[in-house]
Amino acid sequence: QVQLVESGGGLVQAGGSLRLSCAASGRAINRYAMAWFRQGSGKEREFVAYIRWNGDYTHYADSVKGRFTISRDNVKNMMYLQMDSLKPEDTAVYYCNAAGSYNSGTYVSSPYWGQGTQVTVSS
């Protein structure tokens, strides 16, 4: 089974940038679709970005289009989320998900999650 560990979160000012990482172990991710989700305090978990197993296709939530970039390095067994022009509304715990399914523009998550990393954006 694959284990996932997120890192790179922190406290930043509005307009700043962060780069989140998701490290996989126990199994190669080179055949897995992967995605980022986030959950703000008192809110439901929401989809952020998806990347196909070979990295040739990505999809983003409207709220982050043009500001976030998802990428992966299958050789290093890593996935990343570059977050630019951060806004206070981006404040949330960010989670990595592996081996979900993508169907008609929707990524359906799998049971394989990381522990999450906190991102806080101040005004």
Coordinates of N, CA and C in Angstrom, one line a residue:
Q1 N 0.8 -1.2 0.0 CA 0.0 0.0 0.0 C 0.9 1.2 0.0
V2 N 0.3 2.3 -0.5 CA 1.1 3.6 -0.6 C 0.8 4.4 0.6
Q3 N 1.9 5.0 1.1 CA 1.8 6.0 2.2 C 2.1 7.4 1.7
L4 N 1.4 8.4 2.2 CA 1.6 9.8 1.7 C 1.8 10.7 2.8
V5 N 2.8 11.6 2.6 CA 3.2 12.6 3.6 C 3.3 14.0 3.0
E6 N 2.4 14.9 3.4 CA 2.5 16.3 2.9 C 3.4 17.1 3.7
S7 N 4.0 18.1 3.1 CA 4.9 19.1 3.8 C 4.9 20.4 3.0
G8 N 5.4 21.4 3.6 CA 5.6 22.7 2.9 C 4.7 23.8 3.4
G9 N 3.7 23.5 4.2 CA 2.7 24.5 4.7 C 3.4 25.5 5.6
G10 N 2.7 26.5 5.9 CA 3.2 27.6 6.8 C 2.3 28.8 6.8
L11 N 2.8 29.8 7.5 CA 2.1 31.1 7.6 C 2.7 32.1 6.6
V12 N 1.9 32.7 5.7 CA 2.4 33.7 4.7 C 1.4 34.8 4.6
Q13 N 1.9 35.9 4.1 CA 1.1 37.1 3.9 C 0.4 37.0 2.6
A14 N -0.8 37.6 2.4 CA -1.5 37.7 1.2 C -0.6 38.1 0.1
G15 N -0.7 37.4 -1.1 CA 0.2 37.7 -2.2 C 1.5 36.9 -2.3
G16 N 1.7 36.2 -1.2 CA 2.9 35.4 -1.1 C 2.8 34.0 -1.8
S17 N 3.8 33.2 -1.7 CA 3.8 31.9 -2.3 C 4.3 30.8 -1.4
L18 N 3.8 29.6 -1.6 CA 4.3 28.4 -1.0 C 4.3 27.3 -2.0
R19 N 5.2 26.3 -1.7 CA 5.3 25.1 -2.5 C 5.1 23.9 -1.6
L20 N 4.0 23.2 -1.8 CA 3.6 22.0 -1.1 C 4.2 20.8 -1.8
S21 N 4.6 19.8 -0.9 CA 5.1 18.5 -1.5 C 4.3 17.4 -0.9
C22 N 4.2 16.3 -1.7 CA 3.6 15.1 -1.2 C 4.5 14.0 -1.6
A23 N 5.1 13.3 -0.6 CA 6.0 12.3 -0.7 C 5.3 10.9 -0.6
A24 N 5.5 10.0 -1.5 CA 4.9 8.7 -1.5 C 5.9 7.7 -1.2
S25 N 5.5 6.6 -0.5 CA 6.4 5.5 -0.2 C 5.6 4.2 -0.1
G26 N 6.3 3.1 -0.2 CA 5.6 1.8 -0.1 C 5.2 1.3 -1.5
R27 N 5.0 2.2 -2.4 CA 4.6 1.8 -3.7 C 4.8 2.9 -4.7
A28 N 5.2 2.6 -5.9 CA 5.4 3.6 -6.9 C 4.1 4.3 -7.3
I29 N 4.2 5.6 -7.6 CA 3.0 6.3 -8.0 C 2.9 6.6 -9.5
N30 N 3.8 5.9 -10.3 CA 3.9 6.2 -11.7 C 2.7 5.7 -12.5
R31 N 1.8 5.1 -11.9 CA 0.6 4.7 -12.6 C -0.7 5.2 -11.9
Y32 N -0.5 6.1 -11.0 CA -1.6 6.7 -10.2 C -2.0 8.1 -10.6
A33 N -3.3 8.3 -10.8 CA -3.8 9.6 -10.8 C -3.7 10.2 -9.4
M34 N -3.4 11.5 -9.3 CA -3.3 12.1 -8.0 C -3.9 13.5 -7.9
A35 N -4.2 14.0 -6.7 CA -4.9 15.2 -6.6 C -4.6 15.9 -5.2
W36 N -4.9 17.2 -5.2 CA -4.8 17.9 -3.9 C -6.2 18.4 -3.6
F37 N -6.5 18.3 -2.3 CA -7.8 18.8 -1.7 C -7.4 19.7 -0.5
R38 N -8.4 20.5 -0.1 CA -8.2 21.3 1.1 C -9.4 21.4 1.9
Q39 N -9.3 21.7 3.2 CA -10.4 21.8 4.1 C -10.2 23.0 5.1
G40 N -11.0 24.1 4.9 CA -10.9 25.2 5.8 C -11.6 24.9 7.1
S41 N -11.3 25.7 8.1 CA -12.0 25.5 9.4 C -13.5 25.7 9.3
G42 N -14.2 24.7 9.8 CA -15.7 24.7 9.7 C -16.3 24.5 8.4
K43 N -15.4 24.1 7.4 CA -15.9 23.9 6.0 C -15.7 22.4 5.6
E44 N -16.3 22.1 4.5 CA -16.2 20.7 4.0 C -14.9 20.7 3.1
R45 N -14.4 19.5 3.0 CA -13.2 19.3 2.1 C -13.6 19.5 0.7
E46 N -12.7 20.2 0.0 CA -13.0 20.6 -1.4 C -11.8 20.2 -2.3
F47 N -12.1 19.9 -3.6 CA -11.1 19.6 -4.6 C -10.3 20.9 -5.0
V48 N -9.0 20.7 -5.2 CA -8.2 21.8 -5.6 C -7.6 21.6 -7.0
A49 N -6.9 20.4 -7.2 CA -6.2 20.2 -8.5 C -6.0 18.7 -8.7
Y50 N -6.0 18.3 -10.0 CA -5.8 16.9 -10.4 C -4.7 16.8 -11.4
I51 N -4.0 15.7 -11.4 CA -2.9 15.5 -12.4 C -3.0 14.0 -12.8
R52 N -3.0 13.8 -14.1 CA -3.0 12.4 -14.7 C -1.7 11.7 -14.3
W53 N -1.8 10.3 -14.4 CA -0.7 9.5 -13.9 C 0.7 9.8 -14.6
N54 N 0.6 10.3 -15.8 CA 1.9 10.6 -16.5 C 2.1 12.1 -16.6
G55 N 1.3 12.9 -16.0 CA 1.5 14.3 -15.9 C 1.1 15.1 -17.2
D56 N 0.4 14.4 -18.1 CA 0.1 15.1 -19.4 C -1.2 15.8 -19.4
Y57 N -1.9 15.8 -18.3 CA -3.2 16.5 -18.2 C -3.5 16.9 -16.7
T58 N -3.9 18.1 -16.6 CA -4.3 18.7 -15.3 C -5.6 19.4 -15.3
H59 N -6.2 19.5 -14.1 CA -7.5 20.1 -14.0 C -7.5 20.9 -12.6
Y60 N -8.1 22.1 -12.6 CA -8.1 22.9 -11.4 C -9.5 23.4 -11.0
A61 N -9.7 23.5 -9.7 CA -10.9 24.2 -9.3 C -10.9 25.7 -9.7
D62 N -12.0 26.2 -10.0 CA -12.1 27.6 -10.5 C -11.4 28.6 -9.6
S63 N -11.5 28.3 -8.3 CA -11.0 29.2 -7.3 C -9.5 29.4 -7.3
V64 N -8.8 28.4 -7.9 CA -7.3 28.5 -7.9 C -6.7 28.6 -9.3
K65 N -7.5 28.6 -10.3 CA -7.0 28.6 -11.7 C -6.1 29.9 -11.9
G66 N -5.0 29.7 -12.5 CA -4.1 30.8 -12.8 C -3.2 31.2 -11.7
R67 N -3.4 30.6 -10.5 CA -2.6 30.9 -9.3 C -1.8 29.7 -8.8
F68 N -2.4 28.5 -8.9 CA -1.8 27.3 -8.5 C -1.3 26.4 -9.6
T69 N -0.3 25.6 -9.5 CA 0.2 24.7 -10.5 C 0.5 23.4 -9.8
I70 N -0.1 22.3 -10.3 CA 0.2 21.0 -9.9 C 1.2 20.3 -10.8
S71 N 2.1 19.5 -10.2 CA 3.1 18.8 -11.0 C 3.5 17.6 -10.3
R72 N 4.2 16.7 -10.9 CA 4.7 15.5 -10.3 C 6.0 15.1 -10.9
D73 N 6.8 14.3 -10.1 CA 8.0 13.7 -10.5 C 8.0 12.2 -10.2
N74 N 7.6 11.4 -11.2 CA 7.4 10.0 -10.9 C 8.7 9.2 -10.6
V75 N 9.8 9.8 -11.0 CA 11.1 9.2 -10.7 C 11.4 9.3 -9.2
K76 N 11.1 10.5 -8.6 CA 11.3 10.8 -7.2 C 10.1 10.4 -6.4
N77 N 9.0 9.9 -7.0 CA 7.8 9.5 -6.3 C 7.2 10.7 -5.5
M78 N 7.1 11.9 -6.1 CA 6.7 13.1 -5.5 C 5.6 13.8 -6.3
M79 N 4.8 14.5 -5.6 CA 3.8 15.4 -6.3 C 3.9 16.8 -5.6
Y80 N 3.7 17.8 -6.3 CA 3.8 19.2 -5.8 C 2.6 20.1 -6.1
L81 N 2.5 21.1 -5.3 CA 1.5 22.2 -5.6 C 2.2 23.5 -5.4
Q82 N 2.5 24.2 -6.5 CA 3.0 25.6 -6.4 C 1.9 26.6 -6.2
M83 N 1.9 27.3 -5.1 CA 0.8 28.2 -4.8 C 1.3 29.7 -4.8
D84 N 0.8 30.4 -5.8 CA 1.2 31.8 -5.9 C 0.0 32.8 -5.7
S85 N 0.3 34.0 -5.5 CA -0.8 35.0 -5.3 C -1.8 34.5 -4.2
L86 N -1.3 34.1 -3.1 CA -2.2 33.5 -2.1 C -3.1 34.5 -1.5
K87 N -4.3 34.1 -1.2 CA -5.4 34.9 -0.6 C -5.8 34.3 0.7
P88 N -6.4 35.1 1.6 CA -6.8 34.6 2.9 C -7.8 33.4 2.8
E89 N -8.6 33.4 1.7 CA -9.5 32.3 1.5 C -8.8 31.0 1.2
D90 N -7.5 31.0 0.9 CA -6.8 29.8 0.6 C -6.4 29.1 2.0
T91 N -6.6 29.8 3.1 CA -6.3 29.2 4.4 C -7.0 27.9 4.6
A92 N -6.3 26.8 4.8 CA -6.9 25.5 5.0 C -5.8 24.4 5.3
V93 N -6.2 23.2 5.6 CA -5.3 22.1 5.6 C -5.4 21.5 4.3
Y94 N -4.2 21.3 3.7 CA -4.1 20.7 2.3 C -3.7 19.2 2.4
Y95 N -4.5 18.4 1.6 CA -4.3 17.0 1.7 C -3.9 16.4 0.3
C96 N -3.1 15.4 0.3 CA -2.7 14.7 -1.0 C -3.6 13.4 -1.0
N97 N -4.0 13.1 -2.3 CA -4.8 11.9 -2.5 C -4.2 11.1 -3.7
A98 N -4.1 9.8 -3.6 CA -3.6 9.0 -4.7 C -4.5 7.9 -5.1
A99 N -4.5 7.6 -6.4 CA -5.2 6.5 -7.0 C -6.7 6.6 -7.0
G100 N -7.2 7.9 -7.1 CA -8.6 8.1 -7.3 C -8.9 7.9 -8.8
S101 N -10.1 8.3 -9.1 CA -10.6 8.1 -10.5 C -11.1 9.4 -11.1
Y102 N -10.8 9.7 -12.3 CA -11.2 10.9 -13.0 C -12.2 10.6 -14.1
N103 N -13.4 11.2 -14.0 CA -14.5 10.9 -14.9 C -15.3 12.1 -15.2
S104 N -15.3 12.5 -16.5 CA -16.1 13.6 -17.0 C -15.8 14.9 -16.2
G105 N -14.5 15.2 -16.0 CA -14.1 16.4 -15.3 C -14.2 16.4 -13.8
T106 N -14.4 15.3 -13.2 CA -14.5 15.1 -11.8 C -13.5 14.1 -11.3
Y107 N -12.8 14.4 -10.2 CA -11.9 13.5 -9.6 C -12.6 12.9 -8.4
V108 N -12.7 11.6 -8.3 CA -13.3 10.9 -7.2 C -12.2 10.4 -6.3
S109 N -12.1 10.8 -5.1 CA -11.0 10.5 -4.2 C -11.0 9.0 -3.8
S110 N -9.8 8.5 -3.5 CA -9.6 7.2 -3.0 C -9.5 7.2 -1.5
P111 N -9.4 6.1 -0.8 CA -9.2 6.1 0.6 C -7.7 6.4 1.1
Y112 N -6.8 6.7 0.1 CA -5.4 6.9 0.4 C -5.2 8.4 0.5
W113 N -5.0 8.9 1.7 CA -4.8 10.3 2.1 C -3.5 10.5 2.9
G114 N -2.9 11.6 2.8 CA -1.8 12.0 3.7 C -2.4 12.6 5.0
Q115 N -1.5 13.1 5.9 CA -2.0 13.6 7.1 C -2.4 15.1 7.0
G116 N -2.0 15.7 5.9 CA -2.4 17.1 5.7 C -1.3 18.1 6.2
T117 N -1.2 19.3 5.6 CA -0.3 20.3 6.0 C -1.1 21.6 6.0
Q118 N -0.9 22.4 7.1 CA -1.6 23.6 7.3 C -1.0 24.8 6.5
V119 N -1.9 25.5 5.8 CA -1.5 26.7 5.1 C -2.4 27.9 5.7
T120 N -1.7 28.9 6.2 CA -2.5 30.1 6.7 C -2.0 31.3 6.0
V121 N -2.9 32.1 5.4 CA -2.6 33.3 4.7 C -3.2 34.5 5.4
S122 N -2.4 35.4 5.9 CA -2.9 36.6 6.6 C -3.1 37.7 5.7
S123 N -4.0 38.6 6.1 CA -4.4 39.8 5.3 C -3.3 40.9 5.4

